[in-house]
Coordinates of C-alpha atoms in Angstrom, one line a residue:
Chain A
M12 CA -38.3 32.6 -36.6
S13 CA -37.2 34.8 -39.5
G14 CA -39.5 37.1 -39.7
E15 CA -39.1 38.4 -36.3
P16 CA -36.9 41.6 -35.1
L17 CA -33.7 41.3 -33.1
L18 CA -34.6 44.3 -31.9
K19 CA -37.5 45.9 -30.5
L20 CA -38.2 49.6 -28.7
E21 CA -41.5 50.0 -27.3
D22 CA -42.2 53.6 -25.3
V23 CA -38.6 53.2 -24.0
T24 CA -37.4 56.2 -21.8
R25 CA -34.1 56.4 -20.3
S26 CA -33.4 59.7 -17.0
V27 CA -30.7 59.7 -15.3
R28 CA -31.0 62.1 -11.4
L29 CA -28.0 65.1 -11.4
P30 CA -26.3 65.6 -8.3
D31 CA -28.9 68.6 -7.6
D32 CA -31.8 65.8 -7.2
S33 CA -33.6 66.3 -10.4
E34 CA -34.3 64.3 -13.4
L35 CA -32.7 64.3 -16.6
H36 CA -34.9 63.4 -19.3
I37 CA -32.6 61.6 -22.2
L38 CA -35.2 59.5 -24.3
N39 CA -38.8 59.6 -24.5
G40 CA -41.4 57.2 -25.8
I41 CA -38.9 55.7 -28.4
D42 CA -40.4 53.2 -30.9
L43 CA -38.2 51.4 -32.9
T44 CA -38.0 48.1 -34.7
V45 CA -34.8 46.7 -36.5
S46 CA -34.7 43.7 -38.3
E47 CA -31.7 41.6 -39.9
G48 CA -30.6 43.2 -43.3
D49 CA -31.7 46.9 -42.0
H50 CA -29.8 49.4 -42.3
I51 CA -30.9 52.0 -40.3
A52 CA -29.2 56.1 -39.7
I53 CA -30.0 57.9 -36.6
V54 CA -29.2 61.4 -37.3
G55 CA -29.1 63.8 -33.9
R56 CA -27.1 67.0 -32.9
S57 CA -24.9 67.0 -29.9
G58 CA -26.9 65.9 -26.7
T59 CA -29.6 64.4 -28.0
G60 CA -29.5 61.2 -26.6
K61 CA -28.2 59.3 -30.0
S62 CA -25.3 57.6 -28.0
T63 CA -27.1 56.9 -25.0
L64 CA -29.9 55.1 -27.4
L65 CA -27.1 53.2 -29.5
N66 CA -26.1 52.1 -25.6
I67 CA -29.4 50.7 -25.1
L68 CA -29.2 49.1 -28.3
G69 CA -26.2 47.2 -27.5
L70 CA -27.4 45.9 -24.6
L71 CA -24.9 47.5 -22.3
D72 CA -27.3 50.2 -20.5
R73 CA -31.3 49.4 -20.3
P74 CA -33.9 51.8 -19.9
T75 CA -35.6 53.4 -17.1
S76 CA -39.3 52.1 -18.5
G77 CA -40.6 50.8 -21.4
S78 CA -39.7 47.4 -22.8
L79 CA -36.7 46.7 -25.1
L80 CA -37.4 43.0 -27.1
W81 CA -34.0 41.4 -28.2
R82 CA -34.8 38.3 -30.2
G83 CA -38.2 37.8 -29.2
K84 CA -37.4 38.1 -25.5
D85 CA -37.2 41.2 -22.8
A86 CA -34.3 42.1 -22.5
A87 CA -34.6 43.2 -18.7
R88 CA -35.0 39.8 -18.2
L89 CA -31.2 39.2 -19.4
S90 CA -28.6 38.5 -16.4
A91 CA -25.4 40.7 -16.9
K92 CA -23.9 37.4 -18.2
Q93 CA -26.3 36.8 -20.7
A94 CA -26.8 40.2 -22.0
A95 CA -22.6 39.9 -22.2
H96 CA -23.0 36.7 -24.1
A97 CA -25.6 38.6 -26.7
R98 CA -23.1 41.0 -26.9
G99 CA -20.1 38.9 -27.8
R100 CA -22.0 36.8 -30.3
D101 CA -24.8 39.3 -32.0
L102 CA -23.8 42.5 -31.6
G103 CA -21.0 44.4 -32.6
F104 CA -19.6 47.8 -32.4
V105 CA -17.9 50.3 -34.1
F106 CA -16.9 53.5 -32.2
Q107 CA -16.3 56.9 -33.2
Q108 CA -12.9 56.8 -31.9
F109 CA -12.2 53.7 -32.6
N110 CA -11.3 52.6 -29.5
L111 CA -8.5 50.2 -30.7
L112 CA -6.9 48.6 -28.0
P113 CA -3.1 50.2 -27.0
G114 CA 0.1 48.3 -27.6
R115 CA -1.4 45.7 -29.5
T116 CA -1.1 44.6 -33.4
A117 CA -4.0 45.3 -36.2
L118 CA -4.0 41.6 -36.1
E119 CA -4.4 41.2 -32.1
N120 CA -6.7 43.9 -32.0
V121 CA -9.3 41.8 -34.8
M122 CA -8.7 38.9 -32.4
A123 CA -9.7 40.2 -29.1
P124 CA -13.0 39.6 -29.2
L125 CA -12.7 36.3 -30.2
M126 CA -11.3 36.1 -26.9
Y127 CA -15.0 35.7 -25.5
A128 CA -15.6 33.0 -27.7
S129 CA -16.1 29.6 -27.0
G130 CA -14.4 26.1 -29.4
R131 CA -13.3 26.6 -32.6
D132 CA -13.8 30.4 -33.0
F133 CA -11.6 31.0 -30.4
W134 CA -9.2 27.8 -31.5
N135 CA -9.0 29.2 -35.4
R136 CA -9.3 33.2 -34.0
R137 CA -5.3 34.0 -35.8
K138 CA -7.1 32.6 -39.0
L139 CA -10.3 34.1 -38.9
A140 CA -9.0 37.7 -38.0
T141 CA -7.2 37.6 -41.0
E142 CA -9.9 37.0 -43.5
A143 CA -11.5 39.6 -41.4
L144 CA -8.4 42.6 -42.2
E145 CA -8.2 41.3 -45.6
R146 CA -11.9 41.6 -46.7
V147 CA -11.5 45.3 -45.5
G148 CA -8.7 45.8 -47.3
L149 CA -5.7 45.3 -44.5
G150 CA -4.5 41.9 -45.1
G151 CA -1.0 43.5 -45.8
R152 CA -0.8 45.4 -41.9
L153 CA -1.5 42.4 -39.8
D154 CA 1.0 42.8 -37.8
S155 CA 1.4 47.2 -37.1
M156 CA 0.4 49.4 -34.4
P157 CA -2.9 51.4 -34.2
Q158 CA 0.0 54.3 -34.2
T159 CA 1.1 53.4 -37.2
L160 CA -2.1 53.3 -39.1
S161 CA -4.0 56.3 -40.4
G162 CA -7.5 57.1 -39.1
G163 CA -9.3 55.5 -42.3
E164 CA -6.9 52.5 -41.7
Q165 CA -7.7 52.4 -37.9
Q166 CA -11.7 52.9 -38.5
R167 CA -11.0 49.9 -40.6
V168 CA -9.4 47.4 -38.0
A169 CA -12.4 48.5 -35.4
I170 CA -15.0 47.7 -38.6
A171 CA -12.7 43.7 -39.2
R172 CA -12.7 43.5 -35.3
A173 CA -16.6 44.1 -35.4
L174 CA -17.4 42.2 -37.8
V175 CA -15.4 39.0 -37.0
R176 CA -18.1 36.9 -34.6
R177 CA -19.8 37.9 -37.6
P178 CA -23.0 39.9 -35.7
R179 CA -26.5 40.1 -35.8
V180 CA -26.4 43.7 -35.7
V181 CA -23.9 46.1 -36.1
L182 CA -23.5 49.6 -33.9
A183 CA -21.5 52.3 -35.2
D184 CA -21.5 55.5 -33.0
E185 CA -19.8 58.2 -34.7
P186 CA -17.8 56.2 -37.2
T187 CA -16.7 58.8 -39.7
G188 CA -16.6 61.5 -36.1
A189 CA -12.9 61.7 -36.4
L190 CA -12.6 60.5 -40.8
D191 CA -12.4 63.8 -42.7
V192 CA -15.3 63.6 -45.9
S193 CA -13.5 61.3 -48.5
T194 CA -11.8 58.3 -45.6
G195 CA -15.4 58.8 -43.8
R196 CA -17.2 58.3 -47.2
A197 CA -15.4 55.2 -47.7
V198 CA -15.5 54.4 -44.0
M199 CA -19.5 53.7 -44.7
E200 CA -19.2 52.0 -48.3
L201 CA -17.3 50.1 -46.5
L202 CA -19.4 49.7 -43.6
D203 CA -22.7 49.1 -45.3
S204 CA -21.1 46.8 -48.1
A205 CA -19.7 44.9 -45.2
T206 CA -23.2 44.0 -43.9
V207 CA -24.8 43.4 -46.6
D208 CA -22.8 41.1 -47.3
S209 CA -23.1 39.3 -43.8
G210 CA -26.8 39.7 -43.7
A211 CA -26.2 42.3 -40.7
A212 CA -28.4 45.1 -39.6
L213 CA -26.5 48.1 -39.3
I214 CA -27.8 51.1 -36.9
T215 CA -25.6 54.3 -37.3
I216 CA -25.6 56.9 -35.6
T217 CA -24.3 60.7 -36.8
H218 CA -24.6 63.9 -37.0
D219 CA -23.5 63.8 -40.5
S220 CA -27.0 63.8 -42.7
N221 CA -24.6 62.5 -45.6
V222 CA -23.6 59.1 -43.8
A223 CA -27.3 59.6 -42.7
A224 CA -28.2 59.5 -46.2
L225 CA -26.6 56.4 -47.2
A226 CA -28.6 54.1 -44.9
R227 CA -32.0 52.7 -46.2
E228 CA -33.8 54.0 -43.3
Q229 CA -33.4 57.3 -41.2
F230 CA -34.5 58.9 -38.1
R231 CA -33.7 62.2 -36.3
L232 CA -33.8 62.5 -32.6
D233 CA -34.5 65.1 -31.1
S234 CA -35.7 66.0 -27.8
G235 CA -35.0 62.7 -26.8
R236 CA -37.8 61.7 -28.8
L237 CA -37.0 59.6 -32.5
H238 CA -39.6 60.5 -35.8
P239 CA -39.2 59.2 -39.2
L240 CA -36.5 62.2 -41.0
S241 CA -39.3 62.6 -43.4
E242 CA -41.1 64.3 -40.8
V243 CA -38.4 66.7 -39.2
V244 CA -39.3 69.9 -39.5
V245 CA -35.7 70.8 -39.7
P246 CA -35.6 74.4 -38.0
Chain B
M256 CA -18.9 18.0 -21.2
N257 CA -19.9 20.8 -23.2
A258 CA -19.4 23.7 -20.4
L259 CA -16.6 22.1 -19.4
A260 CA -15.2 22.9 -22.5
R261 CA -15.8 26.3 -22.4
L262 CA -15.2 26.6 -19.3
A263 CA -11.0 25.1 -20.1
T264 CA -11.2 27.3 -23.5
G265 CA -11.9 30.3 -20.7
F266 CA -8.8 29.8 -18.2
A267 CA -6.6 29.0 -21.5
A268 CA -8.0 32.8 -23.8
A269 CA -8.1 34.7 -20.0
L270 CA -4.1 33.2 -19.6
L271 CA -3.4 34.1 -23.0
E272 CA -5.1 37.5 -22.7
A273 CA -2.9 37.8 -18.9
W274 CA 0.2 37.4 -20.1
Q275 CA 0.1 39.1 -23.5
E276 CA -0.8 42.3 -21.4
L277 CA 2.2 41.2 -19.5
R278 CA 4.0 41.2 -22.5
I279 CA 2.8 44.7 -23.3
H280 CA 3.7 46.5 -20.3
K281 CA 7.0 44.5 -19.4
L282 CA 9.0 47.5 -18.5
R283 CA 6.2 48.3 -15.8
V284 CA 5.5 45.0 -14.6
L285 CA 9.5 44.2 -14.4
L286 CA 9.9 47.4 -12.2
S287 CA 6.8 46.6 -10.1
L288 CA 8.3 42.8 -9.7
I289 CA 11.6 43.8 -8.5
G290 CA 10.7 43.7 -4.8
V291 CA 8.2 40.3 -5.5
T292 CA 11.3 38.1 -7.3
V293 CA 14.3 39.3 -4.5
A294 CA 11.0 38.4 -1.4
V295 CA 10.7 35.2 -3.0
A296 CA 14.4 34.7 -3.6
S297 CA 15.6 35.8 -0.3
L298 CA 12.0 33.1 1.3
T299 CA 13.4 30.4 -0.6
T300 CA 17.1 30.9 0.2
A301 CA 16.5 30.9 3.7
L302 CA 14.6 28.1 4.3
A303 CA 16.2 25.9 2.0
G304 CA 20.0 27.1 3.0
A305 CA 18.0 26.1 7.2
G306 CA 17.0 22.4 5.2
M307 CA 20.1 22.0 3.5
A308 CA 22.4 22.9 6.9
R309 CA 20.0 20.6 9.0
Q310 CA 20.4 18.1 6.6
M311 CA 24.1 17.8 6.5
M312 CA 23.7 18.5 10.4
T313 CA 21.6 15.7 10.8
E314 CA 24.3 13.4 7.9
T315 CA 27.1 14.8 10.9
L316 CA 25.6 14.2 13.5
E317 CA 24.1 10.6 12.4
R318 CA 27.5 9.3 11.8
D319 CA 27.7 8.8 15.4
G320 CA 24.2 6.7 15.2
R321 CA 21.2 7.1 13.9
P322 CA 18.2 7.4 16.0
A323 CA 17.6 5.5 17.9
M324 CA 20.8 3.6 19.2
I325 CA 20.8 1.8 21.5
T326 CA 24.5 1.1 23.1
T327 CA 25.2 -1.6 25.3
Y328 CA 28.1 -2.6 27.9
A329 CA 29.1 -5.4 30.2
F330 CA 31.8 -4.7 32.9
D331 CA 33.8 -7.7 34.2
A332 CA 32.8 -7.3 37.9
R333 CA 35.8 -9.3 38.6
S334 CA 37.6 -6.7 36.8
D335 CA 38.8 -3.4 36.9
G336 CA 39.3 -2.8 33.2
G337 CA 36.1 -1.1 30.6
P338 CA 33.4 -3.1 28.7
Q339 CA 34.4 -5.9 28.0
G340 CA 33.5 -8.0 24.6
D341 CA 34.5 -11.9 25.3
D342 CA 32.9 -14.7 23.2
S343 CA 30.4 -15.1 26.5
V344 CA 29.9 -11.7 26.4
A345 CA 29.2 -11.5 22.1
Q346 CA 26.7 -14.4 22.6
A347 CA 25.0 -13.2 25.1
F348 CA 23.8 -10.0 22.9
E349 CA 23.3 -12.4 19.8
K350 CA 20.9 -14.1 22.0
T351 CA 19.2 -11.4 23.6
S352 CA 19.2 -9.1 19.6
A353 CA 17.8 -12.5 18.5
R354 CA 15.3 -13.1 20.9
F355 CA 13.7 -8.8 20.8
K356 CA 13.8 -9.4 16.9
I357 CA 16.4 -6.5 16.6
D358 CA 17.6 -5.9 12.6
Y359 CA 20.8 -4.2 12.4
T360 CA 23.3 -4.6 15.5
T361 CA 27.3 -4.3 15.7
M362 CA 29.7 -5.4 17.8
I363 CA 32.0 -1.7 18.1
G364 CA 35.7 -2.7 19.3
R365 CA 38.6 -0.1 19.6
S366 CA 42.1 -0.2 19.4
Y367 CA 44.9 2.8 19.3
D368 CA 47.5 1.1 19.4
Q369 CA 47.8 0.5 15.5
Q370 CA 49.8 2.5 12.7
V371 CA 49.8 2.6 9.1
V372 CA 52.5 2.0 7.2
S373 CA 53.0 2.7 3.3
Q374 CA 55.9 3.2 1.5
G375 CA 58.4 4.0 5.2
V376 CA 55.5 6.2 6.1
A377 CA 53.1 5.6 9.2
L378 CA 50.2 6.8 10.7
D379 CA 48.3 6.8 14.0
A380 CA 45.3 5.2 13.3
E381 CA 42.0 3.7 15.1
T382 CA 40.8 0.3 14.7
L383 CA 37.1 0.0 15.0
V384 CA 35.8 -4.1 14.7
V385 CA 32.7 -4.0 13.7
E386 CA 30.2 -5.6 11.8
P387 CA 28.5 -5.5 8.0
D388 CA 25.5 -3.4 9.7
Y389 CA 27.4 -0.8 10.9
A390 CA 27.5 1.2 7.7
P391 CA 23.7 1.8 7.5
M392 CA 23.4 2.4 11.3
H393 CA 26.6 4.9 11.0
R394 CA 25.7 6.0 7.6
L395 CA 29.4 5.5 6.5
V396 CA 29.0 7.0 3.1
M397 CA 31.5 5.1 0.2
T398 CA 33.6 7.6 -1.6
E399 CA 35.5 4.3 -2.9
G400 CA 35.3 0.3 -3.3
R401 CA 32.9 -1.4 -1.0
W402 CA 31.8 -2.0 2.1
L403 CA 33.2 -4.6 4.2
E404 CA 31.1 -8.2 4.5
S405 CA 30.8 -11.3 6.7
E406 CA 32.5 -13.5 3.7
D407 CA 35.8 -10.8 4.2
A408 CA 36.7 -12.9 7.2
Q409 CA 37.7 -15.7 5.4
N410 CA 40.0 -13.6 2.7
L411 CA 43.3 -14.9 3.5
S412 CA 44.4 -11.7 3.8
P413 CA 42.2 -8.5 6.3
A414 CA 40.6 -6.6 4.4
V415 CA 40.0 -3.3 5.6
V416 CA 38.4 -0.3 4.5
V417 CA 40.2 3.1 5.5
D418 CA 39.2 6.7 5.2
Q419 CA 40.5 9.7 3.5
N420 CA 42.6 10.9 5.6
I421 CA 44.8 7.4 5.6
I422 CA 44.7 7.9 2.1
R423 CA 45.9 11.4 2.0
E424 CA 48.8 11.7 4.7
L425 CA 49.8 8.4 3.3
G426 CA 50.1 9.7 0.1
L427 CA 47.7 6.9 -1.3
E428 CA 45.4 9.4 -4.0
G429 CA 45.0 7.7 -7.4
Q430 CA 45.6 4.7 -6.4
Q431 CA 43.7 1.5 -7.7
L432 CA 41.3 -0.6 -5.2
P433 CA 42.2 -3.0 -3.8
F434 CA 45.9 -2.8 -2.5
T435 CA 47.9 -3.5 0.2
V436 CA 49.8 -1.6 3.7
D437 CA 50.8 -2.8 6.3
L438 CA 48.8 -2.5 10.0
V439 CA 51.7 -2.2 12.6
S440 CA 50.5 -3.9 15.9
N441 CA 53.4 -3.2 18.5
G442 CA 56.2 -3.8 16.2
N443 CA 54.5 -6.5 14.6
A444 CA 53.7 -5.3 10.9
V445 CA 50.4 -7.7 8.5
S446 CA 49.7 -6.9 5.2
V447 CA 46.0 -6.1 4.9
T448 CA 44.2 -5.1 1.7
V449 CA 42.2 -2.0 1.3
I450 CA 38.6 -2.8 -0.7
G451 CA 37.1 0.3 0.6
T452 CA 37.6 4.1 1.2
S453 CA 34.9 6.2 2.9
S454 CA 35.3 9.9 3.5
S455 CA 36.9 11.1 6.6
R456 CA 36.1 10.6 9.9
S457 CA 38.8 11.6 12.5
F458 CA 40.7 14.8 13.0
G459 CA 44.3 16.2 12.3
M460 CA 47.3 13.1 12.0
S461 CA 45.5 10.1 12.6
G462 CA 43.1 8.2 10.7
Q463 CA 40.2 5.5 11.0
L464 CA 39.8 1.9 9.8
W465 CA 37.2 -0.1 9.9
M466 CA 37.5 -4.4 10.1
L467 CA 35.4 -7.1 11.1
P468 CA 35.6 -8.6 14.5
A469 CA 36.6 -12.4 12.8
T470 CA 39.9 -10.7 10.9
Y471 CA 40.4 -8.9 14.2
E472 CA 40.3 -11.9 15.8
H473 CA 42.6 -14.1 13.7
W474 CA 45.2 -11.7 13.3
F475 CA 45.6 -8.5 16.0
S476 CA 43.7 -9.5 19.3
E477 CA 46.4 -11.2 20.6
R478 CA 48.8 -8.3 20.2
A479 CA 46.7 -5.6 20.8
P480 CA 43.8 -6.4 22.9
L481 CA 40.8 -4.3 21.6
N482 CA 40.6 -1.2 24.4
E483 CA 37.3 -0.9 24.6
V484 CA 33.7 -2.8 23.0
S485 CA 30.4 -1.8 23.5
Y486 CA 27.5 -3.5 21.2
K487 CA 25.0 -1.5 19.2
M488 CA 21.3 -1.5 18.1
W489 CA 19.5 0.7 15.7
V490 CA 15.7 0.5 16.6
P491 CA 12.9 2.3 15.6
I492 CA 12.7 5.8 17.8
E493 CA 9.4 4.9 20.1
G494 CA 9.6 2.8 22.7
S495 CA 13.0 2.5 22.4
E496 CA 13.9 3.8 25.7
E497 CA 11.5 1.0 26.9
L498 CA 13.8 -1.4 24.4
A499 CA 17.5 -0.7 26.2
M500 CA 15.8 -1.2 29.5
H501 CA 14.5 -4.3 28.9
F502 CA 17.0 -5.6 26.1
G503 CA 20.1 -4.8 29.7
Q504 CA 18.1 -6.3 31.9
Q505 CA 17.5 -9.7 30.0
M506 CA 21.0 -9.4 28.5
Q507 CA 22.0 -9.0 32.3
A508 CA 20.0 -12.6 32.9
E509 CA 22.1 -14.3 30.2
L510 CA 25.7 -12.6 31.9
P511 CA 26.1 -13.5 35.6
G512 CA 29.3 -12.1 36.8
Y513 CA 28.6 -9.2 34.7
T514 CA 27.2 -5.8 34.9
V515 CA 25.3 -4.8 32.0
D516 CA 24.5 -1.3 31.1
S517 CA 21.6 -0.7 27.9
H518 CA 20.5 3.1 26.7
R519 CA 20.3 5.0 24.3
E520 CA 22.8 7.3 22.9
D521 CA 21.7 8.8 19.7
Y522 CA 21.4 13.0 19.0
L523 CA 18.3 13.4 19.4
M524 CA 17.6 11.7 23.1
W525 CA 17.3 15.2 24.4
G526 CA 15.2 16.1 21.8
A527 CA 15.7 18.2 18.7
D528 CA 18.4 20.7 18.2
E529 CA 16.1 23.4 17.2
S530 CA 18.7 26.4 16.5
L531 CA 18.6 26.0 12.5
K532 CA 14.9 25.9 12.6
Q533 CA 14.6 29.4 14.8
L534 CA 16.7 31.3 12.3
A535 CA 15.2 30.2 9.5
L536 CA 12.3 31.8 11.4
V537 CA 13.8 35.2 11.7
V538 CA 15.0 35.0 7.9
S539 CA 11.5 34.1 6.3
G540 CA 10.1 37.1 8.8
I541 CA 12.5 39.4 7.0
A542 CA 11.9 38.1 3.7
V543 CA 7.8 37.5 4.2
I544 CA 8.4 41.7 5.7
I545 CA 10.1 42.0 2.1
L546 CA 7.5 40.6 0.0
L547 CA 4.8 42.8 1.8
L548 CA 6.5 45.4 0.9
G549 CA 7.0 44.4 -2.9
S550 CA 3.1 43.3 -2.4
L551 CA 2.3 46.8 -2.0
S552 CA 5.1 48.1 -4.3
L553 CA 2.6 45.7 -6.8
L554 CA -0.9 46.4 -5.9
N555 CA -0.2 50.3 -6.5
V556 CA 1.0 50.2 -9.9
S557 CA -1.4 47.8 -10.4
M558 CA -4.0 50.0 -9.4
V559 CA -2.5 53.2 -11.2
T560 CA -2.4 51.2 -14.3
M561 CA -6.1 50.0 -13.7
K562 CA -7.5 53.7 -13.3
Q563 CA -5.8 54.4 -17.2
R564 CA -7.4 50.7 -18.3
I565 CA -11.1 52.0 -17.8
R566 CA -11.6 52.4 -21.3
E567 CA -10.7 49.1 -22.1
V568 CA -12.1 47.8 -20.0
G569 CA -14.8 49.3 -21.4
I570 CA -13.9 47.8 -25.3
R571 CA -13.7 44.2 -23.9
R572 CA -17.6 44.5 -22.0
S573 CA -18.3 45.8 -25.3
F574 CA -17.2 42.6 -27.1
G575 CA -18.6 40.7 -24.2
A576 CA -16.4 40.1 -21.3
T577 CA -18.9 39.0 -18.3
T578 CA -18.1 41.0 -14.7
G579 CA -16.1 37.5 -14.2
R580 CA -14.1 37.1 -16.9
V581 CA -12.7 40.5 -16.2
F582 CA -12.0 40.1 -12.6
F583 CA -10.3 36.7 -14.1
S584 CA -8.4 38.5 -16.5
V585 CA -7.1 41.0 -14.4
M586 CA -6.5 39.2 -11.5
M587 CA -4.8 36.4 -13.3
E588 CA -2.7 39.1 -14.5
S589 CA -1.1 39.3 -11.4
V590 CA -1.1 35.7 -10.9
V591 CA 1.2 35.1 -13.8
A592 CA 3.7 37.7 -13.4
T593 CA 3.8 36.8 -9.7
A594 CA 4.6 33.4 -10.9
V595 CA 7.2 34.4 -13.1
A596 CA 8.8 36.3 -10.9
G597 CA 8.7 33.7 -8.1
G598 CA 10.0 31.4 -10.6
L599 CA 13.1 33.7 -11.2
G600 CA 13.2 34.2 -6.8
V601 CA 13.3 30.3 -7.2
L602 CA 16.1 29.8 -9.8
I603 CA 18.5 32.5 -7.9
S604 CA 17.9 31.0 -4.7
V605 CA 18.8 27.8 -6.1
A606 CA 22.3 29.2 -8.1
L607 CA 22.7 30.7 -3.9
V608 CA 22.3 27.7 -2.7
S609 CA 23.3 24.9 -4.9
N610 CA 26.3 26.8 -5.0
E611 CA 28.8 24.7 -3.9
S612 CA 32.0 26.9 -3.0
L613 CA 29.8 29.3 -2.3
L614 CA 28.2 26.9 0.6
N615 CA 30.7 26.1 1.8
M616 CA 32.6 29.7 2.3
V617 CA 29.4 30.2 4.1
L618 CA 28.9 27.1 6.6
A619 CA 33.1 27.1 7.1
T620 CA 33.0 23.7 6.4
E621 CA 34.0 21.4 3.3
L622 CA 31.2 19.5 2.0
D623 CA 31.7 15.2 1.5
Q624 CA 28.3 15.6 -0.2
M625 CA 26.6 18.2 -1.7
P626 CA 22.7 18.1 -0.7
P627 CA 20.0 18.3 -3.2
F628 CA 17.9 21.5 -3.3
P629 CA 15.0 21.0 -1.0
L630 CA 11.8 20.9 -3.6
D631 CA 9.4 22.0 -0.6
A632 CA 11.3 25.4 0.3
A633 CA 11.0 25.6 -4.2
L634 CA 7.3 24.7 -4.2
L635 CA 6.4 27.4 -1.0
G636 CA 8.5 29.7 -2.8
M637 CA 6.6 29.2 -6.7
G638 CA 3.4 28.3 -3.9
V639 CA 3.9 32.4 -2.1
S640 CA 4.7 34.1 -5.3
V641 CA 1.1 32.5 -6.6
A642 CA -1.1 34.0 -3.5
V643 CA 0.4 37.1 -3.3
G644 CA -0.1 37.9 -6.9
A645 CA -3.8 36.0 -6.4
L646 CA -3.8 38.7 -2.9
T647 CA -3.0 42.1 -5.2
G648 CA -4.9 41.5 -7.7
V649 CA -8.2 41.0 -6.1
L650 CA -8.8 44.8 -5.9
P651 CA -7.3 46.0 -9.1
A652 CA -10.0 43.1 -10.3
L653 CA -12.6 44.1 -8.1
V654 CA -12.2 48.2 -9.8
A655 CA -12.1 46.8 -13.2
A656 CA -14.7 44.3 -12.5
R657 CA -17.1 47.7 -10.8
V658 CA -16.6 49.6 -14.5
K659 CA -20.0 50.6 -15.5
I660 CA -19.2 50.5 -19.4
V661 CA -20.9 53.1 -20.7
D662 CA -19.1 55.5 -18.7
A663 CA -15.8 52.9 -19.8
I664 CA -16.1 53.5 -23.2
R665 CA -16.8 57.1 -23.1
V666 CA -13.3 58.0 -21.2

């Protein structure tokens, strides 16, 4: 089981029908394998389908064709409920705009994913969330509201929230997009070390090559196709 | 068991989420729920008020006899007087009621020729000559002391129970029971012992007092013969009319020379009074309209709020919230909110309806006993508010459940 990839995309395409009835092809023939402990960066300009790819990897969206294997299982065969449970249990998301729940403290935000857990995780949610916030250096800001936190602190809350259920894969969509360069670097280092510590795979989507450089594997998404960064010819 | 535990955790978590959501949006929730609170308070007050008024009316009416009450009169064909109560009639009644296995029976003899005198103050009194069963048969509640017992017939000082009017008019409030007063019959005074007092059943400047037949016979009947005598039986409502007819025939057979009339005589013999029910229905109807308007405003606010919360729903879906869970959580927000509003409405209603001075003012009467707040009205108020919450929660819950995660996160 240990050698089995967590995620495997084979010839995945994604297209949408536009109002004028034409078809927009966002992803074309994507192949990607993600295993435990991987740190993958996918770079690309805006509108190249990075977020669409991340949504498919996060079981939030389904490919138009091709296959996505989630821990060896065809994701197309997962029911909506199974996909939701897989997201809650094994996937963590970090968004560009942090997406913290408004009106809730940092602690309540980190506790939020544990509301969908069962058993011990649910009943110990306060303790687990406190520990997660302490790990990202926010042990002193448990009761702070998101609007009172700086951008970097908000993203650290989001990281704690993504990691609190000990996911197997963390998906980060432009995690430094709303931060200045130095804060962004600090956040990425934190995300990298936290996932290394937990053994989770980290997939970062970014348009910042400096952020991508932190990853051990780098890909470029161009015209809906995924290329290893070494193959990419910069125009 | 595992699935059950998961279900319980899910339910607890959904309730918790709903509560957190309400806590965060206190002001919005408060404003949107005013209509529901007012409506539930009105609905509960209408139903509880009508229920209490009905109970009070029933209690008042039952003072003349609890249904079904069969009254029997025996007229001596040889005299032109009122209904008789001599020994032969009493024995015939006793024998016939034993044959029909009647549990509650009493003689009721009345005398209007007596006065109660204490410390030089005299008051006209209606004397009721009754048996111990009279009290439960007529919902006679003692305010102090005790009711008559068979053994009181052996008392060397005649034992009587008097109503509050006698106590008040003779200035005997606060007097320790038992105490004595004089009962004057055609100029002859007999000292009687008051062993208990009951609420007032007489009006104006007169009073009522009760004593056992043997007591009256021994001390008063010679100077003040009873003006009229009847016999009463408290029986189950079903079949009471037929029982009265057969009873009359049997007693008639025991009493040659008498005419026996036995018939049902209680407030329910012509059917229940529906006027209060109709009033409650009208008030409830108005409350339901208020409730609908309140629900519409709640629905309106919930729908607008849900549109603003699409992103939040998307975030929760990314945490692993299933469609069912999102639906249930959003619906629970509405249910929890209306349950709180309903609880508040019921509390307001309890405060209003249980306020004795307010109730006396509204009903323009003085209550002897405050009836308890009807539990069914409180439960109905809570039930209606939870149902309104569930109904108004369905639409926003459907909107939330149909949110496409990818679009929601991008909002």
